[in-house]
Tab-separated table of C-alpha atoms and ligand atoms in Angstrom:
chain	number	residue	atom	x	y	z
A	57	MET	CA	13.070	-30.125	-8.527
A	58	LYS	CA	16.885	-30.425	-8.670
A	59	HIS	CA	18.628	-29.753	-5.194
A	60	HIS	CA	20.953	-26.678	-5.210
A	61	SER	CA	23.472	-25.451	-2.676
A	62	ILE	CA	21.740	-22.417	-0.880
A	63	ILE	CA	25.084	-21.316	0.145
A	64	GLU	CA	26.703	-21.363	-3.344
A	65	LEU	CA	23.713	-19.211	-4.644
A	66	ILE	CA	23.852	-16.521	-1.984
A	67	GLU	CA	27.731	-16.279	-2.406
A	68	ARG	CA	27.177	-16.128	-6.115
A	69	LYS	CA	24.577	-13.195	-5.701
A	70	ARG	CA	26.733	-11.597	-3.225
A	71	ASP	CA	29.391	-11.573	-5.653
A	72	SER	CA	27.236	-9.794	-8.529
A	73	GLY	CA	26.813	-12.977	-10.281
A	74	VAL	CA	23.612	-14.203	-12.177
A	75	LEU	CA	21.213	-16.810	-10.847
A	76	ARG	CA	19.337	-19.140	-13.244
A	77	PRO	CA	15.483	-19.387	-13.442
A	78	GLU	CA	15.683	-22.831	-12.217
A	79	GLU	CA	17.810	-21.800	-9.221
A	80	LEU	CA	15.467	-18.800	-8.530
A	81	GLN	CA	12.476	-21.185	-8.752
A	82	TRP	CA	14.078	-23.659	-6.120
A	83	ILE	CA	14.943	-20.974	-3.789
A	84	ILE	CA	11.044	-19.830	-3.686
A	85	ALA	CA	9.833	-23.307	-3.697
A	86	GLU	CA	12.216	-24.362	-0.784
A	87	TYR	CA	11.366	-20.997	1.214
A	88	THR	CA	7.501	-21.441	0.740
A	89	ALA	CA	7.749	-25.129	1.656
A	90	ASP	CA	9.458	-23.987	5.091
A	91	SER	CA	12.793	-25.904	3.975
A	92	LEU	CA	14.868	-22.693	3.898
A	93	PRO	CA	15.435	-20.857	7.124
A	94	ASP	CA	14.660	-17.145	7.499
A	95	TYR	CA	18.611	-16.431	7.972
A	96	GLN	CA	19.485	-17.711	4.775
A	97	MET	CA	16.604	-16.122	2.889
A	98	SER	CA	17.559	-12.686	4.638
A	99	SER	CA	21.220	-13.040	3.615
A	100	LEU	CA	20.012	-13.782	-0.107
A	101	LEU	CA	17.594	-10.863	0.116
A	102	MET	CA	20.424	-8.449	1.196
A	103	ALA	CA	22.488	-9.596	-1.637
A	104	ILE	CA	19.595	-9.083	-4.127
A	105	TYR	CA	19.066	-5.677	-2.534
A	106	ILE	CA	22.827	-4.734	-2.968
A	107	ASN	CA	23.344	-6.221	-6.481
A	108	GLY	CA	19.841	-6.289	-8.042
A	109	PHE	CA	18.550	-8.553	-10.566
A	110	ASN	CA	18.783	-8.587	-14.348
A	111	PRO	CA	15.614	-8.649	-16.423
A	112	ASP	CA	15.646	-12.432	-16.741
A	113	GLU	CA	16.309	-13.047	-13.177
A	114	LEU	CA	13.484	-10.622	-12.151
A	115	ALA	CA	11.102	-12.329	-14.459
A	116	ALA	CA	12.001	-15.829	-13.176
A	117	TRP	CA	11.656	-14.463	-9.576
A	118	THR	CA	8.281	-12.675	-10.116
A	119	GLU	CA	6.785	-15.781	-11.758
A	120	ALA	CA	7.967	-18.138	-9.207
A	121	MET	CA	6.469	-15.843	-6.502
A	122	LEU	CA	3.177	-15.821	-8.389
A	123	ARG	CA	3.053	-19.488	-9.018
A	124	SER	CA	4.093	-20.314	-5.130
A	125	GLY	CA	0.404	-20.443	-4.590
A	126	GLU	CA	-2.969	-20.454	-6.408
A	127	ILE	CA	-3.919	-18.102	-9.139
A	128	LEU	CA	-7.584	-16.896	-9.295
A	129	ASP	CA	-9.442	-17.865	-12.265
A	130	LEU	CA	-12.108	-15.149	-12.494
A	131	ASP	CA	-13.079	-15.911	-16.249
A	132	HIS	CA	-16.516	-16.833	-15.217
A	133	ILE	CA	-17.182	-13.139	-14.229
A	134	SER	CA	-18.223	-11.050	-17.393
A	135	ALA	CA	-17.503	-7.704	-15.990
A	136	PRO	CA	-13.906	-6.481	-16.467
A	137	LYS	CA	-11.493	-6.903	-13.549
A	138	GLY	CA	-9.134	-4.639	-12.481
A	139	ASP	CA	-7.251	-3.449	-9.453
A	140	LYS	CA	-4.952	-0.647	-8.151
A	141	HIS	CA	-1.758	-0.898	-5.925
A	142	SER	CA	0.302	1.884	-4.479
A	143	THR	CA	4.064	1.231	-3.710
A	144	GLY	CA	3.211	2.715	-0.240
A	145	GLY	CA	3.055	5.941	1.349
A	146	VAL	CA	1.733	7.996	4.590
A	147	GLY	CA	-1.816	8.978	4.763
A	148	ASP	CA	-2.355	6.732	1.570
A	149	LYS	CA	-6.058	5.549	2.088
A	150	ILE	CA	-6.693	5.904	-1.618
A	151	SER	CA	-7.640	2.214	-2.122
A	152	ILE	CA	-10.550	2.304	0.446
A	153	PRO	CA	-12.631	5.002	-1.496
A	154	LEU	CA	-11.455	4.120	-4.757
A	155	ALA	CA	-12.372	0.378	-4.912
A	156	PRO	CA	-16.056	0.838	-4.361
A	157	MET	CA	-16.261	3.768	-6.380
A	158	VAL	CA	-14.878	1.798	-9.487
A	159	ALA	CA	-16.815	-1.200	-8.622
A	160	ALA	CA	-20.120	0.834	-8.507
A	161	CYS	CA	-19.100	1.912	-12.104
A	162	GLY	CA	-19.103	-1.705	-13.356
A	163	VAL	CA	-15.512	-2.699	-12.987
A	164	ALA	CA	-15.197	-5.827	-10.711
A	165	VAL	CA	-12.417	-5.131	-8.017
A	166	PRO	CA	-10.886	-8.151	-6.307
A	167	MET	CA	-8.459	-6.134	-4.103
A	168	MET	CA	-6.059	-8.184	-1.940
A	169	SER	CA	-4.309	-5.687	0.182
A	170	GLY	CA	-1.227	-5.618	2.642
A	171	ARG	CA	-0.079	-4.524	6.047
A	172	GLY	CA	1.773	-1.505	6.873
A	173	LEU	CA	5.463	-1.902	5.800
A	174	GLY	CA	8.232	0.217	7.504
A	175	HIS	CA	6.877	3.752	8.044
A	176	THR	CA	4.008	3.300	5.563
A	177	GLY	CA	0.466	2.187	6.351
A	178	GLY	CA	-1.382	-0.931	5.003
A	179	THR	CA	-4.945	-0.956	3.689
A	180	LEU	CA	-5.467	-4.143	5.723
A	181	ASP	CA	-4.590	-2.365	9.040
A	182	LYS	CA	-6.926	0.539	8.114
A	183	LEU	CA	-9.900	-1.716	7.317
A	184	GLU	CA	-9.545	-3.725	10.634
A	185	SER	CA	-10.453	-0.405	12.440
A	186	ILE	CA	-13.826	-0.985	11.366
A	187	PRO	CA	-15.317	-2.915	14.018
A	188	GLY	CA	-15.717	-6.582	13.215
A	189	PHE	CA	-14.191	-6.381	9.555
A	190	ARG	CA	-12.797	-9.444	8.524
A	191	THR	CA	-9.717	-9.595	6.315
A	192	ARG	CA	-8.926	-13.056	6.350
A	193	LEU	CA	-10.911	-14.624	3.624
A	194	ASP	CA	-10.308	-17.976	2.002
A	195	LYS	CA	-10.228	-18.220	-1.650
A	196	ASP	CA	-13.795	-19.453	-2.083
A	197	GLU	CA	-15.206	-16.424	-0.199
A	198	PHE	CA	-12.973	-14.085	-1.898
A	199	VAL	CA	-14.037	-15.342	-5.278
A	200	ARG	CA	-17.840	-15.578	-4.320
A	201	THR	CA	-17.764	-12.016	-2.931
A	202	VAL	CA	-16.320	-10.479	-6.046
A	203	GLN	CA	-18.709	-12.580	-8.223
A	204	LYS	CA	-21.832	-11.341	-6.449
A	205	HIS	CA	-20.713	-7.940	-5.330
A	206	GLY	CA	-18.211	-6.787	-8.096
A	207	LEU	CA	-15.884	-5.730	-5.103
A	208	VAL	CA	-13.899	-7.593	-2.428
A	209	LEU	CA	-11.391	-6.265	0.049
A	210	GLY	CA	-9.176	-8.508	1.908
A	211	GLY	CA	-5.950	-9.709	2.787
A	212	GLN	CA	-3.524	-12.209	1.094
A	213	SER	CA	-5.179	-15.753	1.656
A	214	GLU	CA	-2.918	-18.288	2.675
A	215	THR	CA	-2.968	-19.928	-0.551
A	216	MET	CA	-2.253	-17.043	-2.821
A	217	ALA	CA	1.291	-15.679	-3.302
A	218	PRO	CA	2.343	-17.268	0.081
A	219	ALA	CA	6.075	-16.581	-0.998
A	220	ASP	CA	5.292	-12.627	-1.200
A	221	ARG	CA	3.473	-12.754	2.366
A	222	ARG	CA	6.462	-14.420	3.965
A	223	ILE	CA	9.169	-12.432	2.139
A	224	TYR	CA	7.367	-9.116	2.619
A	225	ALA	CA	7.148	-9.725	6.414
A	226	LEU	CA	10.945	-10.753	6.389
A	227	ARG	CA	12.002	-7.673	4.477
A	228	ASP	CA	10.330	-5.527	6.727
A	229	SER	CA	12.524	-6.528	9.554
A	230	THR	CA	15.980	-6.923	7.711
A	231	GLY	CA	16.370	-3.547	5.924
A	232	THR	CA	15.531	-4.974	2.417
A	233	VAL	CA	12.381	-3.054	1.545
A	234	PRO	CA	13.571	-0.266	-0.851
A	235	SER	CA	14.825	-2.413	-3.529
A	236	LEU	CA	13.458	-2.031	-7.151
A	237	PRO	CA	13.405	-5.890	-7.982
A	238	LEU	CA	12.014	-6.904	-4.600
A	239	ILE	CA	9.260	-4.201	-4.586
A	240	ALA	CA	8.414	-4.912	-8.438
A	241	SER	CA	8.287	-8.762	-7.665
A	242	SER	CA	6.472	-8.436	-4.426
A	243	ILE	CA	3.733	-6.277	-5.939
A	244	MET	CA	3.208	-7.832	-9.379
A	245	SER	CA	3.311	-11.629	-7.958
A	246	LYS	CA	0.279	-10.833	-5.672
A	247	LYS	CA	-1.569	-8.597	-8.158
A	248	LEU	CA	-1.157	-11.109	-10.962
A	249	ALA	CA	-2.288	-13.736	-8.719
A	250	GLU	CA	-5.656	-11.960	-8.619
A	251	GLY	CA	-6.680	-13.065	-12.121
A	252	ILE	CA	-7.388	-9.281	-13.267
A	253	ASP	CA	-7.176	-7.855	-16.797
A	254	GLY	CA	-5.832	-4.656	-15.777
A	255	LEU	CA	-3.782	-3.043	-13.140
A	256	VAL	CA	-3.401	0.607	-12.193
A	257	LEU	CA	-0.162	1.489	-10.044
A	258	ASP	CA	0.493	4.465	-7.956
A	259	VAL	CA	4.297	4.518	-7.859
A	260	LYS	CA	5.293	7.201	-5.226
A	261	THR	CA	8.420	9.162	-4.844
A	262	GLY	CA	9.639	11.567	-2.199
A	263	SER	CA	10.639	11.386	1.369
A	264	GLY	CA	7.945	9.075	2.436
A	265	ALA	CA	8.239	6.640	-0.446
A	266	PHE	CA	10.719	3.703	-0.810
A	267	MET	CA	11.935	5.340	-3.963
A	268	LYS	CA	13.215	8.573	-2.922
A	269	ASP	CA	13.985	10.195	-6.372
A	270	GLU	CA	11.872	10.451	-9.500
A	271	PRO	CA	14.335	8.325	-11.773
A	272	SER	CA	14.205	5.396	-9.571
A	273	ALA	CA	10.479	5.653	-9.202
A	274	ARG	CA	10.089	5.975	-12.849
A	275	ALA	CA	12.368	2.815	-13.269
A	276	LEU	CA	10.154	0.900	-10.914
A	277	ALA	CA	6.997	1.907	-12.831
A	278	GLU	CA	8.594	0.880	-16.021
A	279	THR	CA	9.806	-2.352	-14.626
A	280	MET	CA	6.302	-3.071	-13.488
A	281	VAL	CA	4.420	-2.151	-16.614
A	282	GLY	CA	7.118	-4.300	-18.318
A	283	ILE	CA	6.500	-7.467	-15.890
A	284	GLY	CA	2.495	-6.863	-16.726
A	285	ALA	CA	2.910	-6.812	-20.450
A	286	ALA	CA	5.095	-10.068	-20.408
A	287	HIS	CA	2.204	-11.600	-18.519
A	288	GLY	CA	-0.370	-10.421	-20.725
A	289	THR	CA	-1.936	-8.131	-18.147
A	290	ARG	CA	-2.329	-4.376	-18.964
A	291	VAL	CA	-0.642	-2.056	-16.400
A	292	VAL	CA	-0.560	1.694	-16.476
A	293	ALA	CA	1.521	3.547	-13.638
A	294	THR	CA	1.019	7.172	-12.315
A	295	LEU	CA	4.002	8.609	-10.661
A	296	THR	CA	3.013	10.674	-7.500
A	297	ALA	CA	4.649	12.708	-4.957
A	298	MET	CA	4.994	11.411	-1.355
A	299	ASP	CA	6.933	14.312	0.313
A	300	GLN	CA	4.176	15.029	2.721
A	301	PRO	CA	1.612	12.852	3.901
A	302	LEU	CA	-1.919	12.487	1.646
A	303	GLY	CA	-4.694	14.199	3.194
A	304	VAL	CA	-5.173	15.225	6.686
A	305	ALA	CA	-5.271	11.740	8.618
A	306	VAL	CA	-2.357	9.560	9.276
A	307	GLY	CA	-3.210	6.498	11.357
A	308	ASN	CA	-5.886	3.886	10.874
A	309	ALA	CA	-9.381	4.908	12.335
A	310	ASN	CA	-9.036	8.400	11.156
A	311	GLU	CA	-7.909	7.318	7.626
A	312	ILE	CA	-11.006	5.176	7.432
A	313	ALA	CA	-13.135	8.322	8.499
A	314	GLU	CA	-11.374	10.423	5.689
A	315	SER	CA	-12.047	7.680	3.270
A	316	PHE	CA	-16.023	7.790	4.188
A	317	ASP	CA	-15.716	11.404	3.684
A	318	VAL	CA	-14.467	11.018	0.191
A	319	LEU	CA	-17.461	8.469	-0.464
A	320	GLU	CA	-19.612	11.301	0.732
A	321	GLY	CA	-18.319	13.739	-1.625
A	322	ASP	CA	-16.140	15.556	0.874
A	323	GLY	CA	-12.538	14.752	1.877
A	324	PRO	CA	-9.113	16.780	1.430
A	325	ASP	CA	-8.308	17.937	-1.892
A	326	ASP	CA	-5.336	15.713	-2.722
A	327	VAL	CA	-7.164	12.560	-1.604
A	328	VAL	CA	-9.962	13.366	-3.793
A	329	GLU	CA	-7.773	14.181	-6.903
A	330	LEU	CA	-5.795	11.254	-6.597
A	331	THR	CA	-8.817	8.844	-6.015
A	332	TYR	CA	-10.607	10.335	-9.030
A	333	SER	CA	-7.413	10.287	-11.267
A	334	LEU	CA	-6.356	6.632	-10.456
A	335	GLY	CA	-10.083	5.611	-10.808
A	336	ALA	CA	-10.468	7.353	-14.156
A	337	ASP	CA	-7.406	4.890	-15.121
A	338	MET	CA	-9.365	1.983	-13.861
A	339	LEU	CA	-12.588	2.775	-15.767
A	340	VAL	CA	-10.740	3.466	-19.163
A	341	LEU	CA	-8.505	0.346	-18.880
A	342	GLY	CA	-11.563	-1.789	-17.910
A	343	GLY	CA	-13.385	-0.430	-21.173
A	344	VAL	CA	-16.372	1.034	-19.138
A	345	ALA	CA	-15.315	4.785	-20.104
A	346	ALA	CA	-14.212	5.933	-23.439
A	347	ASP	CA	-11.878	8.470	-21.818
A	348	ARG	CA	-10.694	10.089	-18.561
A	349	ASP	CA	-13.384	12.801	-18.648
A	350	GLU	CA	-16.136	10.416	-19.180
A	351	ALA	CA	-14.712	8.130	-16.279
A	352	ARG	CA	-14.521	11.139	-14.053
A	353	SER	CA	-18.194	12.199	-14.452
A	354	ARG	CA	-19.201	8.310	-13.809
A	355	LEU	CA	-17.114	8.371	-10.702
A	356	GLU	CA	-18.840	11.776	-9.693
A	357	GLY	CA	-21.914	10.212	-10.264
A	358	VAL	CA	-21.730	7.245	-8.060
A	359	VAL	CA	-20.476	9.251	-5.357
A	360	ALA	CA	-23.301	11.824	-5.637
A	361	SER	CA	-26.004	9.131	-5.753
A	362	GLY	CA	-24.626	7.341	-2.823
A	363	ALA	CA	-24.040	4.118	-4.997
A	364	ALA	CA	-20.376	3.995	-4.230
A	365	MET	CA	-20.890	4.043	-0.155
A	366	GLU	CA	-23.652	1.463	-0.687
A	367	LYS	CA	-21.399	-0.720	-2.454
A	368	LEU	CA	-18.841	-0.517	0.369
A	369	GLN	CA	-21.701	-1.132	2.902
A	370	GLU	CA	-22.936	-4.239	0.977
A	371	VAL	CA	-19.437	-5.748	0.888
A	372	ILE	CA	-19.000	-5.097	4.743
A	373	ALA	CA	-22.397	-6.784	5.322
A	374	ALA	CA	-21.684	-9.699	2.894
A	375	LEU	CA	-18.368	-10.441	4.787
A	376	GLY	CA	-20.569	-10.584	7.964
A	377	SER	CA	-19.508	-7.349	9.435
A	378	ASN	CA	-21.562	-4.491	10.560
A	379	PRO	CA	-21.768	-1.377	8.286
A	380	ALA	CA	-22.772	0.918	10.972
A	381	ALA	CA	-19.508	2.547	11.294
A	382	THR	CA	-19.926	4.125	7.694
A	383	GLU	CA	-22.759	6.161	9.162
A	384	ASN	CA	-21.580	6.726	12.719
A	385	ARG	CA	-18.069	7.568	13.035
A	386	LEU	CA	-18.219	7.306	16.788
A	387	LEU	CA	-18.124	3.545	16.352
A	388	LEU	CA	-14.588	3.638	14.979
A	389	PRO	CA	-11.894	2.995	17.663
A	390	THR	CA	-10.446	6.276	19.735
A	391	VAL	CA	-7.683	6.758	22.421
A	392	PRO	CA	-8.065	9.035	25.403
A	393	GLU	CA	-5.129	11.392	25.046
A	394	LYS	CA	-4.765	14.512	23.027
A	395	TYR	CA	-1.679	16.705	22.038
A	396	GLU	CA	-1.428	19.617	19.631
A	397	LEU	CA	1.748	20.447	17.810
A	398	LEU	CA	1.943	24.204	17.567
A	399	ALA	CA	3.856	26.514	14.954
A	400	THR	CA	6.539	28.534	16.776
A	401	THR	CA	6.833	31.220	14.073
A	402	GLU	CA	4.810	32.905	11.501
A	403	GLY	CA	5.237	32.185	7.768
A	404	VAL	CA	4.566	29.531	5.040
A	405	VAL	CA	5.001	25.754	5.616
A	406	THR	CA	7.791	24.897	3.429
A	407	LYS	CA	8.322	21.071	4.545
A	408	CYS	CA	5.913	18.520	6.124
A	409	ASP	CA	7.871	15.606	6.031
A	410	ALA	CA	6.086	12.315	5.177
A	411	ARG	CA	8.783	10.091	6.382
A	412	ASP	CA	9.032	11.531	9.657
A	413	ILE	CA	5.249	11.813	10.297
A	414	GLY	CA	5.146	8.232	9.144
A	415	VAL	CA	7.813	7.049	11.518
A	416	ALA	CA	5.977	9.058	14.474
A	417	GLY	CA	2.830	7.260	13.640
A	418	VAL	CA	4.511	3.997	13.934
A	419	ARG	CA	5.904	5.045	17.259
A	420	LEU	CA	2.502	5.935	18.505
A	421	GLY	CA	1.368	2.501	17.590
A	422	ALA	CA	-0.415	3.075	14.346
A	423	GLY	CA	2.087	0.538	12.813
A	424	ARG	CA	4.450	-2.212	13.845
A	425	GLU	CA	8.037	-1.902	15.156
A	426	LYS	CA	8.433	-5.677	15.092
A	427	LYS	CA	6.479	-8.091	12.793
A	428	GLU	CA	4.537	-9.382	16.015
A	429	ASP	CA	3.653	-5.911	17.323
A	430	ASP	CA	-0.367	-5.191	17.409
A	431	VAL	CA	-1.457	-1.987	15.543
A	432	ASP	CA	-3.330	0.356	17.938
A	433	HIS	CA	-6.249	1.603	15.697
A	434	GLY	CA	-7.327	4.617	17.574
A	435	VAL	CA	-3.946	6.649	17.558
A	436	SER	CA	-3.661	9.201	15.066
A	437	ILE	CA	-2.023	12.119	13.765
A	438	ASN	CA	-3.999	14.736	11.853
A	439	VAL	CA	-1.944	16.754	9.546
A	440	LEU	CA	-3.368	20.599	9.949
A	441	ALA	CA	-0.900	22.436	7.923
A	442	LYS	CA	0.740	21.377	4.730
A	443	VAL	CA	3.270	22.800	2.203
A	444	GLY	CA	2.173	26.260	1.053
A	445	ASP	CA	-0.247	26.959	4.083
A	446	ARG	CA	0.377	30.169	5.919
A	447	VAL	CA	0.396	29.940	9.647
A	448	SER	CA	0.959	32.057	12.635
A	449	ALA	CA	2.866	31.353	15.947
A	450	GLY	CA	0.577	29.294	17.906
A	451	ASP	CA	-1.254	27.562	15.075
A	452	PRO	CA	-1.769	23.850	15.364
A	453	LEU	CA	0.394	21.981	12.714
A	454	ALA	CA	-0.912	18.591	13.960
A	455	ALA	CA	-3.472	17.167	16.233
A	456	ILE	CA	-2.286	14.003	17.799
A	457	GLU	CA	-4.427	11.315	19.769
A	458	TYR	CA	-2.272	8.901	21.747
A	459	ARG	CA	-2.695	6.241	24.394
A	460	GLU	CA	0.661	6.085	26.120
A	461	HIS	CA	2.615	9.073	27.235
A	462	SER	CA	5.956	7.405	26.713
A	463	ARG	CA	4.999	6.502	23.065
A	464	LEU	CA	3.989	10.249	22.443
A	465	GLU	CA	7.460	11.235	23.902
A	466	SER	CA	9.436	9.002	21.423
A	467	ALA	CA	7.244	10.488	18.555
A	468	LEU	CA	7.459	14.059	19.270
A	469	PRO	CA	11.246	14.648	18.241
A	470	LEU	CA	10.245	13.468	14.569
A	471	LEU	CA	7.123	15.546	14.651
A	472	GLU	CA	8.942	18.543	15.752
A	473	ARG	CA	11.446	18.369	12.877
A	474	ALA	CA	8.934	17.277	10.299
A	475	TRP	CA	7.566	20.850	9.750
A	476	GLU	CA	9.652	23.763	8.385
A	477	ILE	CA	8.272	27.328	8.225
A	478	GLY	CA	9.858	29.899	5.788
A	479	ASP	CA	8.915	32.813	3.633
A	480	ARG	CA	7.496	31.074	0.485
A	481	ALA	CA	6.981	27.613	-0.880
A	482	SER	CA	5.999	26.593	-4.370
A	483	PHE	CA	2.598	24.745	-4.446
A	484	PRO	CA	3.587	21.123	-4.651
A	485	GLN	CA	2.517	18.982	-7.587
A	486	LEU	CA	0.978	15.636	-6.703
A	487	ILE	CA	0.541	13.869	-9.876
A	488	ILE	CA	4.004	13.912	-11.495
A	489	GLY	CA	3.628	11.637	-14.682
A	490	HIS	CA	2.259	8.463	-16.273
A	491	VAL	CA	3.914	5.454	-17.359
A	492	SER	CA	2.314	3.073	-19.793
B	559	URA	N1	4.223	-2.917	-1.596
B	559	URA	C1	4.277	-4.213	-1.852
B	559	URA	O1	3.185	-4.822	-1.948
B	559	URA	N2	5.526	-4.588	-1.777
B	559	URA	C2	6.685	-3.961	-1.619
B	559	URA	O2	7.525	-4.702	-1.675
B	559	URA	C3	6.498	-2.676	-1.355
B	559	URA	C4	5.308	-1.943	-1.239
């Protein structure tokens, strides 16, 4: 590959110029090969963050990220293969109940998930609350597991989309996450490397999302649907509200417990609604249900029969871990200290801010402030009053479980301002629209 001057390329993007496909390919190849230092990549990412990419640049960058590693070939699996990805939110545990439900209905799900990013949680961190759950799978084990069980939940292997894994971690610590081209290429490169036939996207908008307003979330959804089409993979997107957290549980182990509730036919209404809606899209896209109504009743069937939970247990056992925690929640990690945040006045909850609650969760230790931090899987925030709920003074707004008092102290100012109580609130709409 021809050598380029990285300084010249950074300066050109800084000055709103256009980078050619071979230049973008070279940058990704050099960075993946450890020949480009983080500081130059960070500088370029900031220039991309500020000046964006035109459609040709975005296509070339995504393709280069996709080709930075191996692309799975799952053609030998006869079942349709599908996956779902969310652009990231607070309390967003949907993938965990969704994947086994969809797999139990006959769509193979090779789900490769990520870690928390900024104030948002990551499916991998949540899964690692299940004692012994292994998320580092090599390519052979990943493929073998989805072939045998129709489901695998794991991290990005070292060999798949390595450019995204590294750039994602760098963006998290350089203020370059909420960028349309960087998010679109990150998601699509790793998802297209899974060798799937169809992809369902949950594109979030609101305070707890990276795209704060609906037009930018819609633009992100349209961009990703377009990247899928150019690659020959069917992609549909749902725009959903992320102004308040999803469900009750924000954390890791408590989100796993809430996911098990959904698989047992229980769980908070918003989590259940979104899981079934995205699941219906996956079944229709996979061709195992004719329409969303049929898909929904099939999903209800595998929850009622226990087949969805059994599918999850089967995969946990296949990966060498113990599925006992799905039956005994006491096996999930906990922390010793408890605190209740109480309403100070009577009224209706008008705001329950996802971003503040997400950042508070990170401060408690549920996420990472620095790339190398460990996650404390037991710390949790349970959101007890959501927008539209009526509360009296003294009612609990949130139940917090924490380990260190100093961390609670740094989280509390955010939690105290996260809720607002007024006279009336309109019922917030969770599903805002669809893009296909
Ligand atoms: N999720 C991803 O996988 N990548 C991003 O850049 C943002 C959310």
